[in-house]
mmCIF file of C-alpha atoms in Angstrom:
data_model
loop_
_atom_site.group_PDB
_atom_site.id
_atom_site.type_symbol
_atom_site.label_atom_id
_atom_site.label_comp_id
_atom_site.label_asym_id
_atom_site.label_seq_id
_atom_site.Cartn_x
_atom_site.Cartn_y
_atom_site.Cartn_z
ATOM 1 C CA MET L 15 122.971 128.450 24.659
ATOM 2 C CA ASP L 16 119.995 127.936 26.711
ATOM 3 C CA GLU L 17 120.145 125.461 28.839
ATOM 4 C CA VAL L 18 117.702 122.247 28.358
ATOM 5 C CA THR L 19 114.973 122.073 31.833
ATOM 6 C CA PRO L 20 115.478 118.530 32.954
ATOM 7 C CA LEU L 21 112.961 116.248 33.764
ATOM 8 C CA ASP L 22 110.488 115.819 37.540
ATOM 9 C CA PRO L 23 112.494 112.390 38.520
ATOM 10 C CA GLY L 24 109.289 112.413 39.354
ATOM 11 C CA SER L 25 106.871 113.291 37.207
ATOM 12 C CA PRO L 26 105.291 109.998 35.230
ATOM 13 C CA ARG L 27 107.909 109.968 32.324
ATOM 14 C CA MET L 28 110.613 109.714 34.821
ATOM 15 C CA ARG L 29 109.166 106.534 36.552
ATOM 16 C CA PHE L 30 108.639 104.432 33.913
ATOM 17 C CA GLY L 31 111.306 104.947 32.221
ATOM 18 C CA ALA L 32 113.674 104.125 35.320
ATOM 19 C CA GLU L 33 110.787 101.198 35.629
ATOM 20 C CA MET L 34 111.140 99.587 32.691
ATOM 21 C CA ARG L 35 114.633 99.716 33.375
ATOM 22 C CA ARG L 36 115.048 97.726 36.605
ATOM 23 C CA LEU L 37 112.456 95.583 35.391
ATOM 24 C CA ARG L 38 114.501 94.818 32.364
ATOM 25 C CA GLU L 39 118.240 94.734 34.389
ATOM 26 C CA ALA L 40 116.154 92.296 37.092
ATOM 27 C CA ALA L 41 115.168 89.513 34.759
ATOM 28 C CA GLN L 42 118.978 90.288 32.725
ATOM 29 C CA LEU L 43 117.696 90.890 29.104
ATOM 30 C CA SER L 44 119.721 93.407 26.831
ATOM 31 C CA GLN L 45 117.332 96.243 25.719
ATOM 32 C CA SER L 46 117.367 94.119 22.240
ATOM 33 C CA SER L 47 115.739 91.871 24.114
ATOM 34 C CA VAL L 48 113.229 93.759 25.085
ATOM 35 C CA ALA L 49 113.691 95.642 21.587
ATOM 36 C CA ALA L 50 112.107 91.978 19.399
ATOM 37 C CA ARG L 51 109.737 91.804 22.302
ATOM 38 C CA LEU L 52 107.955 95.208 21.469
ATOM 39 C CA GLY L 53 108.376 95.078 17.757
ATOM 40 C CA CYS L 54 110.997 98.279 17.571
ATOM 41 C CA THR L 55 114.283 99.152 17.977
ATOM 42 C CA GLN L 56 117.205 98.464 20.340
ATOM 43 C CA THR L 57 117.307 102.187 19.895
ATOM 44 C CA GLN L 58 113.553 103.474 20.521
ATOM 45 C CA VAL L 59 113.950 100.907 24.009
ATOM 46 C CA SER L 60 117.235 103.497 25.315
ATOM 47 C CA ARG L 61 115.288 106.793 24.433
ATOM 48 C CA LEU L 62 112.053 105.512 26.594
ATOM 49 C CA GLU L 63 114.115 104.218 29.687
ATOM 50 C CA GLY L 64 115.810 107.692 28.860
ATOM 51 C CA ALA L 65 111.946 108.593 29.259
ATOM 52 C CA SER L 66 112.741 110.913 25.617
ATOM 53 C CA ARG L 67 110.111 108.998 23.924
ATOM 54 C CA THR L 68 106.170 108.825 24.711
ATOM 55 C CA PRO L 69 105.653 105.671 25.255
ATOM 56 C CA SER L 70 102.681 104.483 22.110
ATOM 57 C CA LYS L 71 99.552 101.882 24.057
ATOM 58 C CA SER L 72 101.659 98.837 22.450
ATOM 59 C CA ASP L 73 104.404 99.672 24.510
ATOM 60 C CA ALA L 74 102.449 100.091 28.044
ATOM 61 C CA GLU L 75 100.512 97.411 26.957
ATOM 62 C CA ARG L 76 103.496 94.830 26.051
ATOM 63 C CA LEU L 77 106.017 96.146 29.072
ATOM 64 C CA ASP L 78 102.226 94.950 31.154
ATOM 65 C CA ARG L 79 103.022 91.529 29.604
ATOM 66 C CA LEU L 80 106.575 90.870 29.921
ATOM 67 C CA PHE L 81 107.875 91.828 33.267
ATOM 68 C CA LYS L 82 103.928 90.859 34.636
ATOM 69 C CA THR L 83 103.194 94.165 36.468
ATOM 70 C CA ALA L 84 101.422 94.695 39.326
ATOM 71 C CA ASN L 85 96.931 94.713 38.544
ATOM 72 C CA GLY L 86 98.785 93.559 34.838
ATOM 73 C CA ASN L 87 98.415 97.678 34.397
ATOM 74 C CA ALA L 88 101.190 99.396 36.007
ATOM 75 C CA PHE L 89 103.140 100.464 32.547
ATOM 76 C CA THR L 90 99.619 101.545 31.643
ATOM 77 C CA ARG L 91 98.418 103.519 33.656
ATOM 78 C CA LEU L 92 101.409 105.079 33.885
ATOM 79 C CA ARG L 93 101.657 105.601 30.064
ATOM 80 C CA GLU L 94 98.320 107.584 31.051
ATOM 81 C CA ARG L 95 99.363 109.685 33.464
ATOM 82 C CA ILE L 96 102.444 111.395 30.600
ATOM 83 C CA LEU L 97 99.349 111.919 28.445
ATOM 84 C CA ALA L 98 97.514 114.109 31.203
ATOM 85 C CA GLN L 99 100.834 116.452 32.118
ATOM 86 C CA PRO L 100 100.112 120.011 29.976
ATOM 87 C CA GLY L 101 101.675 120.698 27.573
ATOM 88 C CA GLY L 102 99.191 120.491 24.146
ATOM 89 C CA PRO L 103 96.726 117.888 22.544
ATOM 90 C CA ILE L 104 97.244 114.688 23.683
ATOM 91 C CA TRP L 105 97.680 113.567 20.136
ATOM 92 C CA PHE L 106 99.369 116.559 19.419
ATOM 93 C CA GLN L 107 102.681 115.500 22.055
ATOM 94 C CA SER L 108 103.384 111.823 20.109
ATOM 95 C CA TRP L 109 103.650 113.645 17.033
ATOM 96 C CA VAL L 110 105.584 116.209 19.110
ATOM 97 C CA GLU L 111 107.610 113.601 20.274
ATOM 98 C CA GLU L 112 108.553 110.876 18.265
ATOM 99 C CA ILE L 113 107.118 111.360 14.812
ATOM 100 C CA GLU L 114 109.019 115.270 13.745
ATOM 101 C CA PRO L 115 112.176 114.374 15.600
ATOM 102 C CA THR L 116 112.484 111.892 13.753
ATOM 103 C CA ALA L 117 111.951 112.536 10.231
ATOM 104 C CA LEU L 118 112.917 112.525 6.827
ATOM 105 C CA VAL L 119 110.787 115.077 5.241
ATOM 106 C CA LEU L 120 107.761 116.690 6.549
ATOM 107 C CA ARG L 121 105.005 118.298 3.789
ATOM 108 C CA SER L 122 102.243 119.976 4.594
ATOM 109 C CA TRP L 123 99.024 122.103 3.933
ATOM 110 C CA ASP L 124 97.753 125.217 6.023
ATOM 111 C CA PRO L 125 94.401 126.411 4.393
ATOM 112 C CA LEU L 126 94.312 129.732 7.639
ATOM 113 C CA LEU L 127 96.751 129.720 9.130
ATOM 114 C CA ILE L 128 100.966 130.251 9.366
ATOM 115 C CA PRO L 129 101.888 126.847 10.128
ATOM 116 C CA GLY L 130 102.767 126.380 13.547
ATOM 117 C CA LEU L 131 106.751 125.414 13.331
ATOM 118 C CA LEU L 132 107.339 128.368 10.563
ATOM 119 C CA GLN L 133 105.692 131.113 13.154
ATOM 120 C CA THR L 134 106.644 133.846 15.234
ATOM 121 C CA GLU L 135 106.538 134.202 18.796
ATOM 122 C CA SER L 136 103.932 137.333 18.393
ATOM 123 C CA TYR L 137 101.756 136.129 15.198
ATOM 124 C CA ALA L 138 101.549 132.360 17.677
ATOM 125 C CA ARG L 139 100.490 134.979 20.610
ATOM 126 C CA HIS L 140 97.163 136.587 19.183
ATOM 127 C CA ILE L 141 96.008 133.315 17.454
ATOM 128 C CA PHE L 142 96.469 131.799 20.767
ATOM 129 C CA SER L 143 95.241 134.936 23.258
ATOM 130 C CA GLN L 144 92.213 134.300 20.837
ATOM 131 C CA GLU L 145 91.029 130.918 22.748
ATOM 132 C CA PRO L 146 87.820 131.315 24.883
ATOM 133 C CA GLN L 147 88.720 132.037 28.281
ATOM 134 C CA ALA L 148 92.093 131.946 27.385
ATOM 135 C CA THR L 149 94.416 132.492 30.731
ATOM 136 C CA SER L 150 98.116 134.917 30.396
ATOM 137 C CA GLU L 151 99.459 131.668 31.891
ATOM 138 C CA GLU L 152 98.189 129.974 29.649
ATOM 139 C CA ILE L 153 98.235 131.473 26.666
ATOM 140 C CA GLU L 154 102.132 132.374 27.797
ATOM 141 C CA ARG L 155 102.786 128.326 28.181
ATOM 142 C CA ARG L 156 101.678 127.041 24.150
ATOM 143 C CA VAL L 157 103.714 130.017 23.387
ATOM 144 C CA GLN L 158 106.556 128.912 24.425
ATOM 145 C CA ASN L 159 105.828 125.075 23.495
ATOM 146 C CA ARG L 160 106.008 125.966 19.561
ATOM 147 C CA ILE L 161 108.795 128.113 20.195
ATOM 148 C CA GLN L 162 111.476 124.968 21.334
ATOM 149 C CA ARG L 163 109.302 122.446 19.526
ATOM 150 C CA GLN L 164 110.620 125.307 16.238
ATOM 151 C CA GLN L 165 113.768 123.718 17.348
ATOM 152 C CA ILE L 166 113.420 121.033 15.373
ATOM 153 C CA LEU L 167 114.661 123.174 12.889
ATOM 154 C CA ASP L 168 117.878 123.484 13.736
ATOM 155 C CA ARG L 169 118.963 119.936 13.989
ATOM 156 C CA ASP L 170 122.483 118.160 13.219
ATOM 157 C CA THR L 171 121.050 116.646 10.554
ATOM 158 C CA PRO L 172 117.929 118.919 9.741
ATOM 159 C CA PHE L 173 114.567 116.803 7.629
ATOM 160 C CA SER L 174 113.090 118.898 4.308
ATOM 161 C CA LEU L 175 110.262 120.992 5.110
ATOM 162 C CA LEU L 176 108.013 121.484 1.992
ATOM 163 C CA MET L 177 105.708 123.324 2.286
ATOM 164 C CA LEU L 178 101.805 124.793 1.202
ATOM 165 C CA ILE L 179 100.742 127.784 2.359
ATOM 166 C CA ASP L 180 96.849 129.523 1.047
ATOM 167 C CA ALA L 181 97.224 132.545 -0.634
ATOM 168 C CA GLY L 182 94.827 134.577 1.490
ATOM 169 C CA VAL L 183 96.704 133.035 4.730
ATOM 170 C CA LEU L 184 99.164 136.249 3.467
ATOM 171 C CA ARG L 185 96.911 138.374 3.786
ATOM 172 C CA ARG L 186 94.594 137.153 7.113
ATOM 173 C CA LYS L 187 95.082 139.906 9.573
ATOM 174 C CA VAL L 188 96.392 138.179 12.436
ATOM 175 C CA GLY L 189 97.681 141.123 15.660
ATOM 176 C CA GLU L 190 98.535 144.395 13.937
ATOM 177 C CA ALA L 191 100.271 145.239 10.637
ATOM 178 C CA LYS L 192 104.029 145.062 12.463
ATOM 179 C CA VAL L 193 102.994 141.254 13.566
ATOM 180 C CA MET L 194 101.869 140.597 9.484
ATOM 181 C CA TYR L 195 105.375 142.182 8.050
ATOM 182 C CA GLU L 196 107.755 140.501 10.770
ATOM 183 C CA GLN L 197 106.448 136.611 10.463
ATOM 184 C CA LEU L 198 106.522 137.571 6.419
ATOM 185 C CA GLY L 199 109.505 138.466 6.612
ATOM 186 C CA TYR L 200 110.474 135.688 8.925
ATOM 187 C CA LEU L 201 108.117 133.103 6.186
ATOM 188 C CA LEU L 202 111.484 134.937 3.513
ATOM 189 C CA GLU L 203 113.812 133.876 5.472
ATOM 190 C CA ILE L 204 113.368 130.443 7.107
ATOM 191 C CA THR L 205 113.184 129.746 2.894
ATOM 192 C CA GLN L 206 117.216 131.143 2.510
ATOM 193 C CA ARG L 207 117.494 127.460 3.910
ATOM 194 C CA PRO L 208 118.109 124.789 1.310
ATOM 195 C CA THR L 209 115.646 122.348 3.136
ATOM 196 C CA VAL L 210 113.105 125.069 3.372
ATOM 197 C CA SER L 211 110.926 125.275 0.854
ATOM 198 C CA VAL L 212 106.402 127.688 1.597
ATOM 199 C CA GLN L 213 104.740 126.951 -1.827
ATOM 200 C CA ILE L 214 101.812 129.162 -2.214
ATOM 201 C CA VAL L 215 98.454 128.163 -3.439
ATOM 202 C CA SER L 216 95.824 129.006 -5.411
ATOM 203 C CA PRO L 217 92.961 130.858 -3.781
ATOM 204 C CA GLU L 218 90.703 128.814 -6.692
ATOM 205 C CA CYS L 219 92.166 125.535 -4.587
ATOM 206 C CA LEU L 220 89.247 124.008 -3.275
ATOM 207 C CA THR L 221 90.006 120.528 -2.709
ATOM 208 C CA GLY L 222 92.436 121.795 0.393
ATOM 209 C CA LEU L 223 89.566 123.482 1.997
ATOM 210 C CA MET L 224 88.481 120.767 4.187
ATOM 211 C CA GLY L 225 91.618 120.861 6.529
ATOM 212 C CA ALA L 226 95.554 121.255 7.291
ATOM 213 C CA PHE L 227 96.916 118.176 7.744
ATOM 214 C CA MET L 228 101.514 116.961 8.257
ATOM 215 C CA ILE L 229 102.699 114.048 5.600
ATOM 216 C CA ALA L 230 106.127 112.751 7.614
ATOM 217 C CA GLU L 231 108.588 110.868 5.530
ATOM 218 C CA LEU L 232 110.426 108.340 8.522
ATOM 219 C CA PRO L 233 113.490 106.168 8.102
ATOM 220 C CA HIS L 234 114.344 102.969 8.891
ATOM 221 C CA GLU L 235 111.414 101.377 5.567
ATOM 222 C CA GLN L 236 108.766 102.317 8.644
ATOM 223 C CA PRO L 237 105.249 104.075 6.968
ATOM 224 C CA ASP L 238 104.252 106.955 6.285
ATOM 225 C CA ALA L 239 102.604 109.212 9.779
ATOM 226 C CA VAL L 240 99.968 112.120 8.684
ATOM 227 C CA HIS L 241 98.858 114.266 11.386
ATOM 228 C CA VAL L 242 95.320 115.874 10.195
ATOM 229 C CA ASP L 243 93.864 119.182 12.273
ATOM 230 C CA SER L 244 89.939 119.827 13.232
ATOM 231 C CA SER L 245 88.443 122.220 15.158
ATOM 232 C CA ASP L 246 88.845 120.362 18.649
ATOM 233 C CA ALA L 247 91.286 118.001 17.773
ATOM 234 C CA GLY L 248 93.355 115.742 15.735
ATOM 235 C CA HIS L 249 93.951 113.352 14.258
ATOM 236 C CA VAL L 250 97.672 111.350 14.479
ATOM 237 C CA THR L 251 97.935 107.743 11.556
ATOM 238 C CA THR L 252 100.007 105.561 10.108
ATOM 239 C CA ASP L 253 96.820 104.183 8.474
ATOM 240 C CA ARG L 254 97.915 103.033 5.156
ATOM 241 C CA LYS L 255 94.592 104.207 3.431
ATOM 242 C CA SER L 256 93.667 107.059 5.295
ATOM 243 C CA VAL L 257 97.792 107.971 4.609
ATOM 244 C CA THR L 258 97.184 107.045 0.741
ATOM 245 C CA ALA L 259 94.590 109.673 1.264
ATOM 246 C CA ILE L 260 95.932 112.213 2.249
ATOM 247 C CA TRP L 261 99.018 111.805 0.132
ATOM 248 C CA LYS L 262 96.385 111.889 -2.877
ATOM 249 C CA ARG L 263 95.160 115.086 -1.377
ATOM 250 C CA TYR L 264 98.317 116.581 -1.181
ATOM 251 C CA GLU L 265 99.494 115.971 -4.933
ATOM 252 C CA MET L 266 95.978 117.415 -5.429
ATOM 253 C CA ILE L 267 96.445 120.342 -4.005
ATOM 254 C CA ARG L 268 100.685 120.804 -5.326
ATOM 255 C CA LEU L 269 98.957 120.903 -8.477
ATOM 256 C CA TRP L 270 97.843 124.451 -7.458
ATOM 257 C CA ALA L 271 101.154 125.686 -6.089
ATOM 258 C CA TYR L 272 102.828 128.530 -8.043
ATOM 259 C CA PRO L 273 106.710 128.351 -8.403
ATOM 260 C CA GLU L 274 108.272 128.553 -5.478
ATOM 261 C CA HIS L 275 110.283 132.070 -6.719
ATOM 262 C CA MET L 276 106.888 133.084 -7.887
ATOM 263 C CA SER L 277 105.710 132.547 -4.119
ATOM 264 C CA LEU L 278 109.075 134.050 -2.812
ATOM 265 C CA LYS L 279 107.529 136.716 -4.651
ATOM 266 C CA MET L 280 103.669 137.343 -3.780
ATOM 267 C CA ILE L 281 105.460 137.103 -0.248
ATOM 268 C CA GLU L 282 107.408 140.425 -0.653
ATOM 269 C CA ASP L 283 104.666 141.993 -2.288
ATOM 270 C CA VAL L 284 101.655 141.364 0.207
ATOM 271 C CA ARG L 285 104.717 142.016 2.879
ATOM 272 C CA GLN L 286 104.867 145.481 1.314
ATOM 273 C CA GLU L 287 100.818 145.527 2.444
ATOM 274 C CA TRP L 288 101.193 145.357 5.851
ATOM 275 C CA THR L 289 103.844 148.505 6.457
#
């Protein structure tokens, strides 16, 4: 089993959790009491103190008010430093660290590329290598971040992963032919898991051309969350109006999806074209 690299004790994330615990204990408050004031669960407070959860803006602001921190913004400033750490776009860090690990169901639509959760290392490396002015160190760091993210597929209680992929993605050359052959082979392999479903969408579907997105169904009656891609950034939200709009788009795209057995046959057929 791979060893998990511990967080730097001096990192902003660790300092946030340690300071939160110190002030809570000094005020003789339980984690449940703090959770009630933050509007979250005791488990989420425990994860904040253990540095395994990225604090939200409201978390930091409420902690600043609750503990009357220096200048009233100590936790807010620590959170800003957490988000300034390398490892990916700020908007995506919140998705990977807070939403995906607790999701019950993840649905996605990808009109251009194999979705990140299902990319092979060589496929991902070639994509990142096309970034303007990307250094070899940056490329390698992003590849390893992607591989690490994929470990969520092996958690003890796996979520359901339902992915819609445009048919053109199967023939969009990323790297050498062997990269595509390996990537499509991995798609066929991963769909053998009962919790993973991949459906190919007809190229005649125009609804999905507005961009890729993911929908996360969360436990404990939490509202669904979505993240929507764009060329230079992305957007994560639980806003009901936005989530409803993405759900409607997803259902419209799904109407153009081939049944799973046909989709897998299409993947295998195109895979042979890359030999």
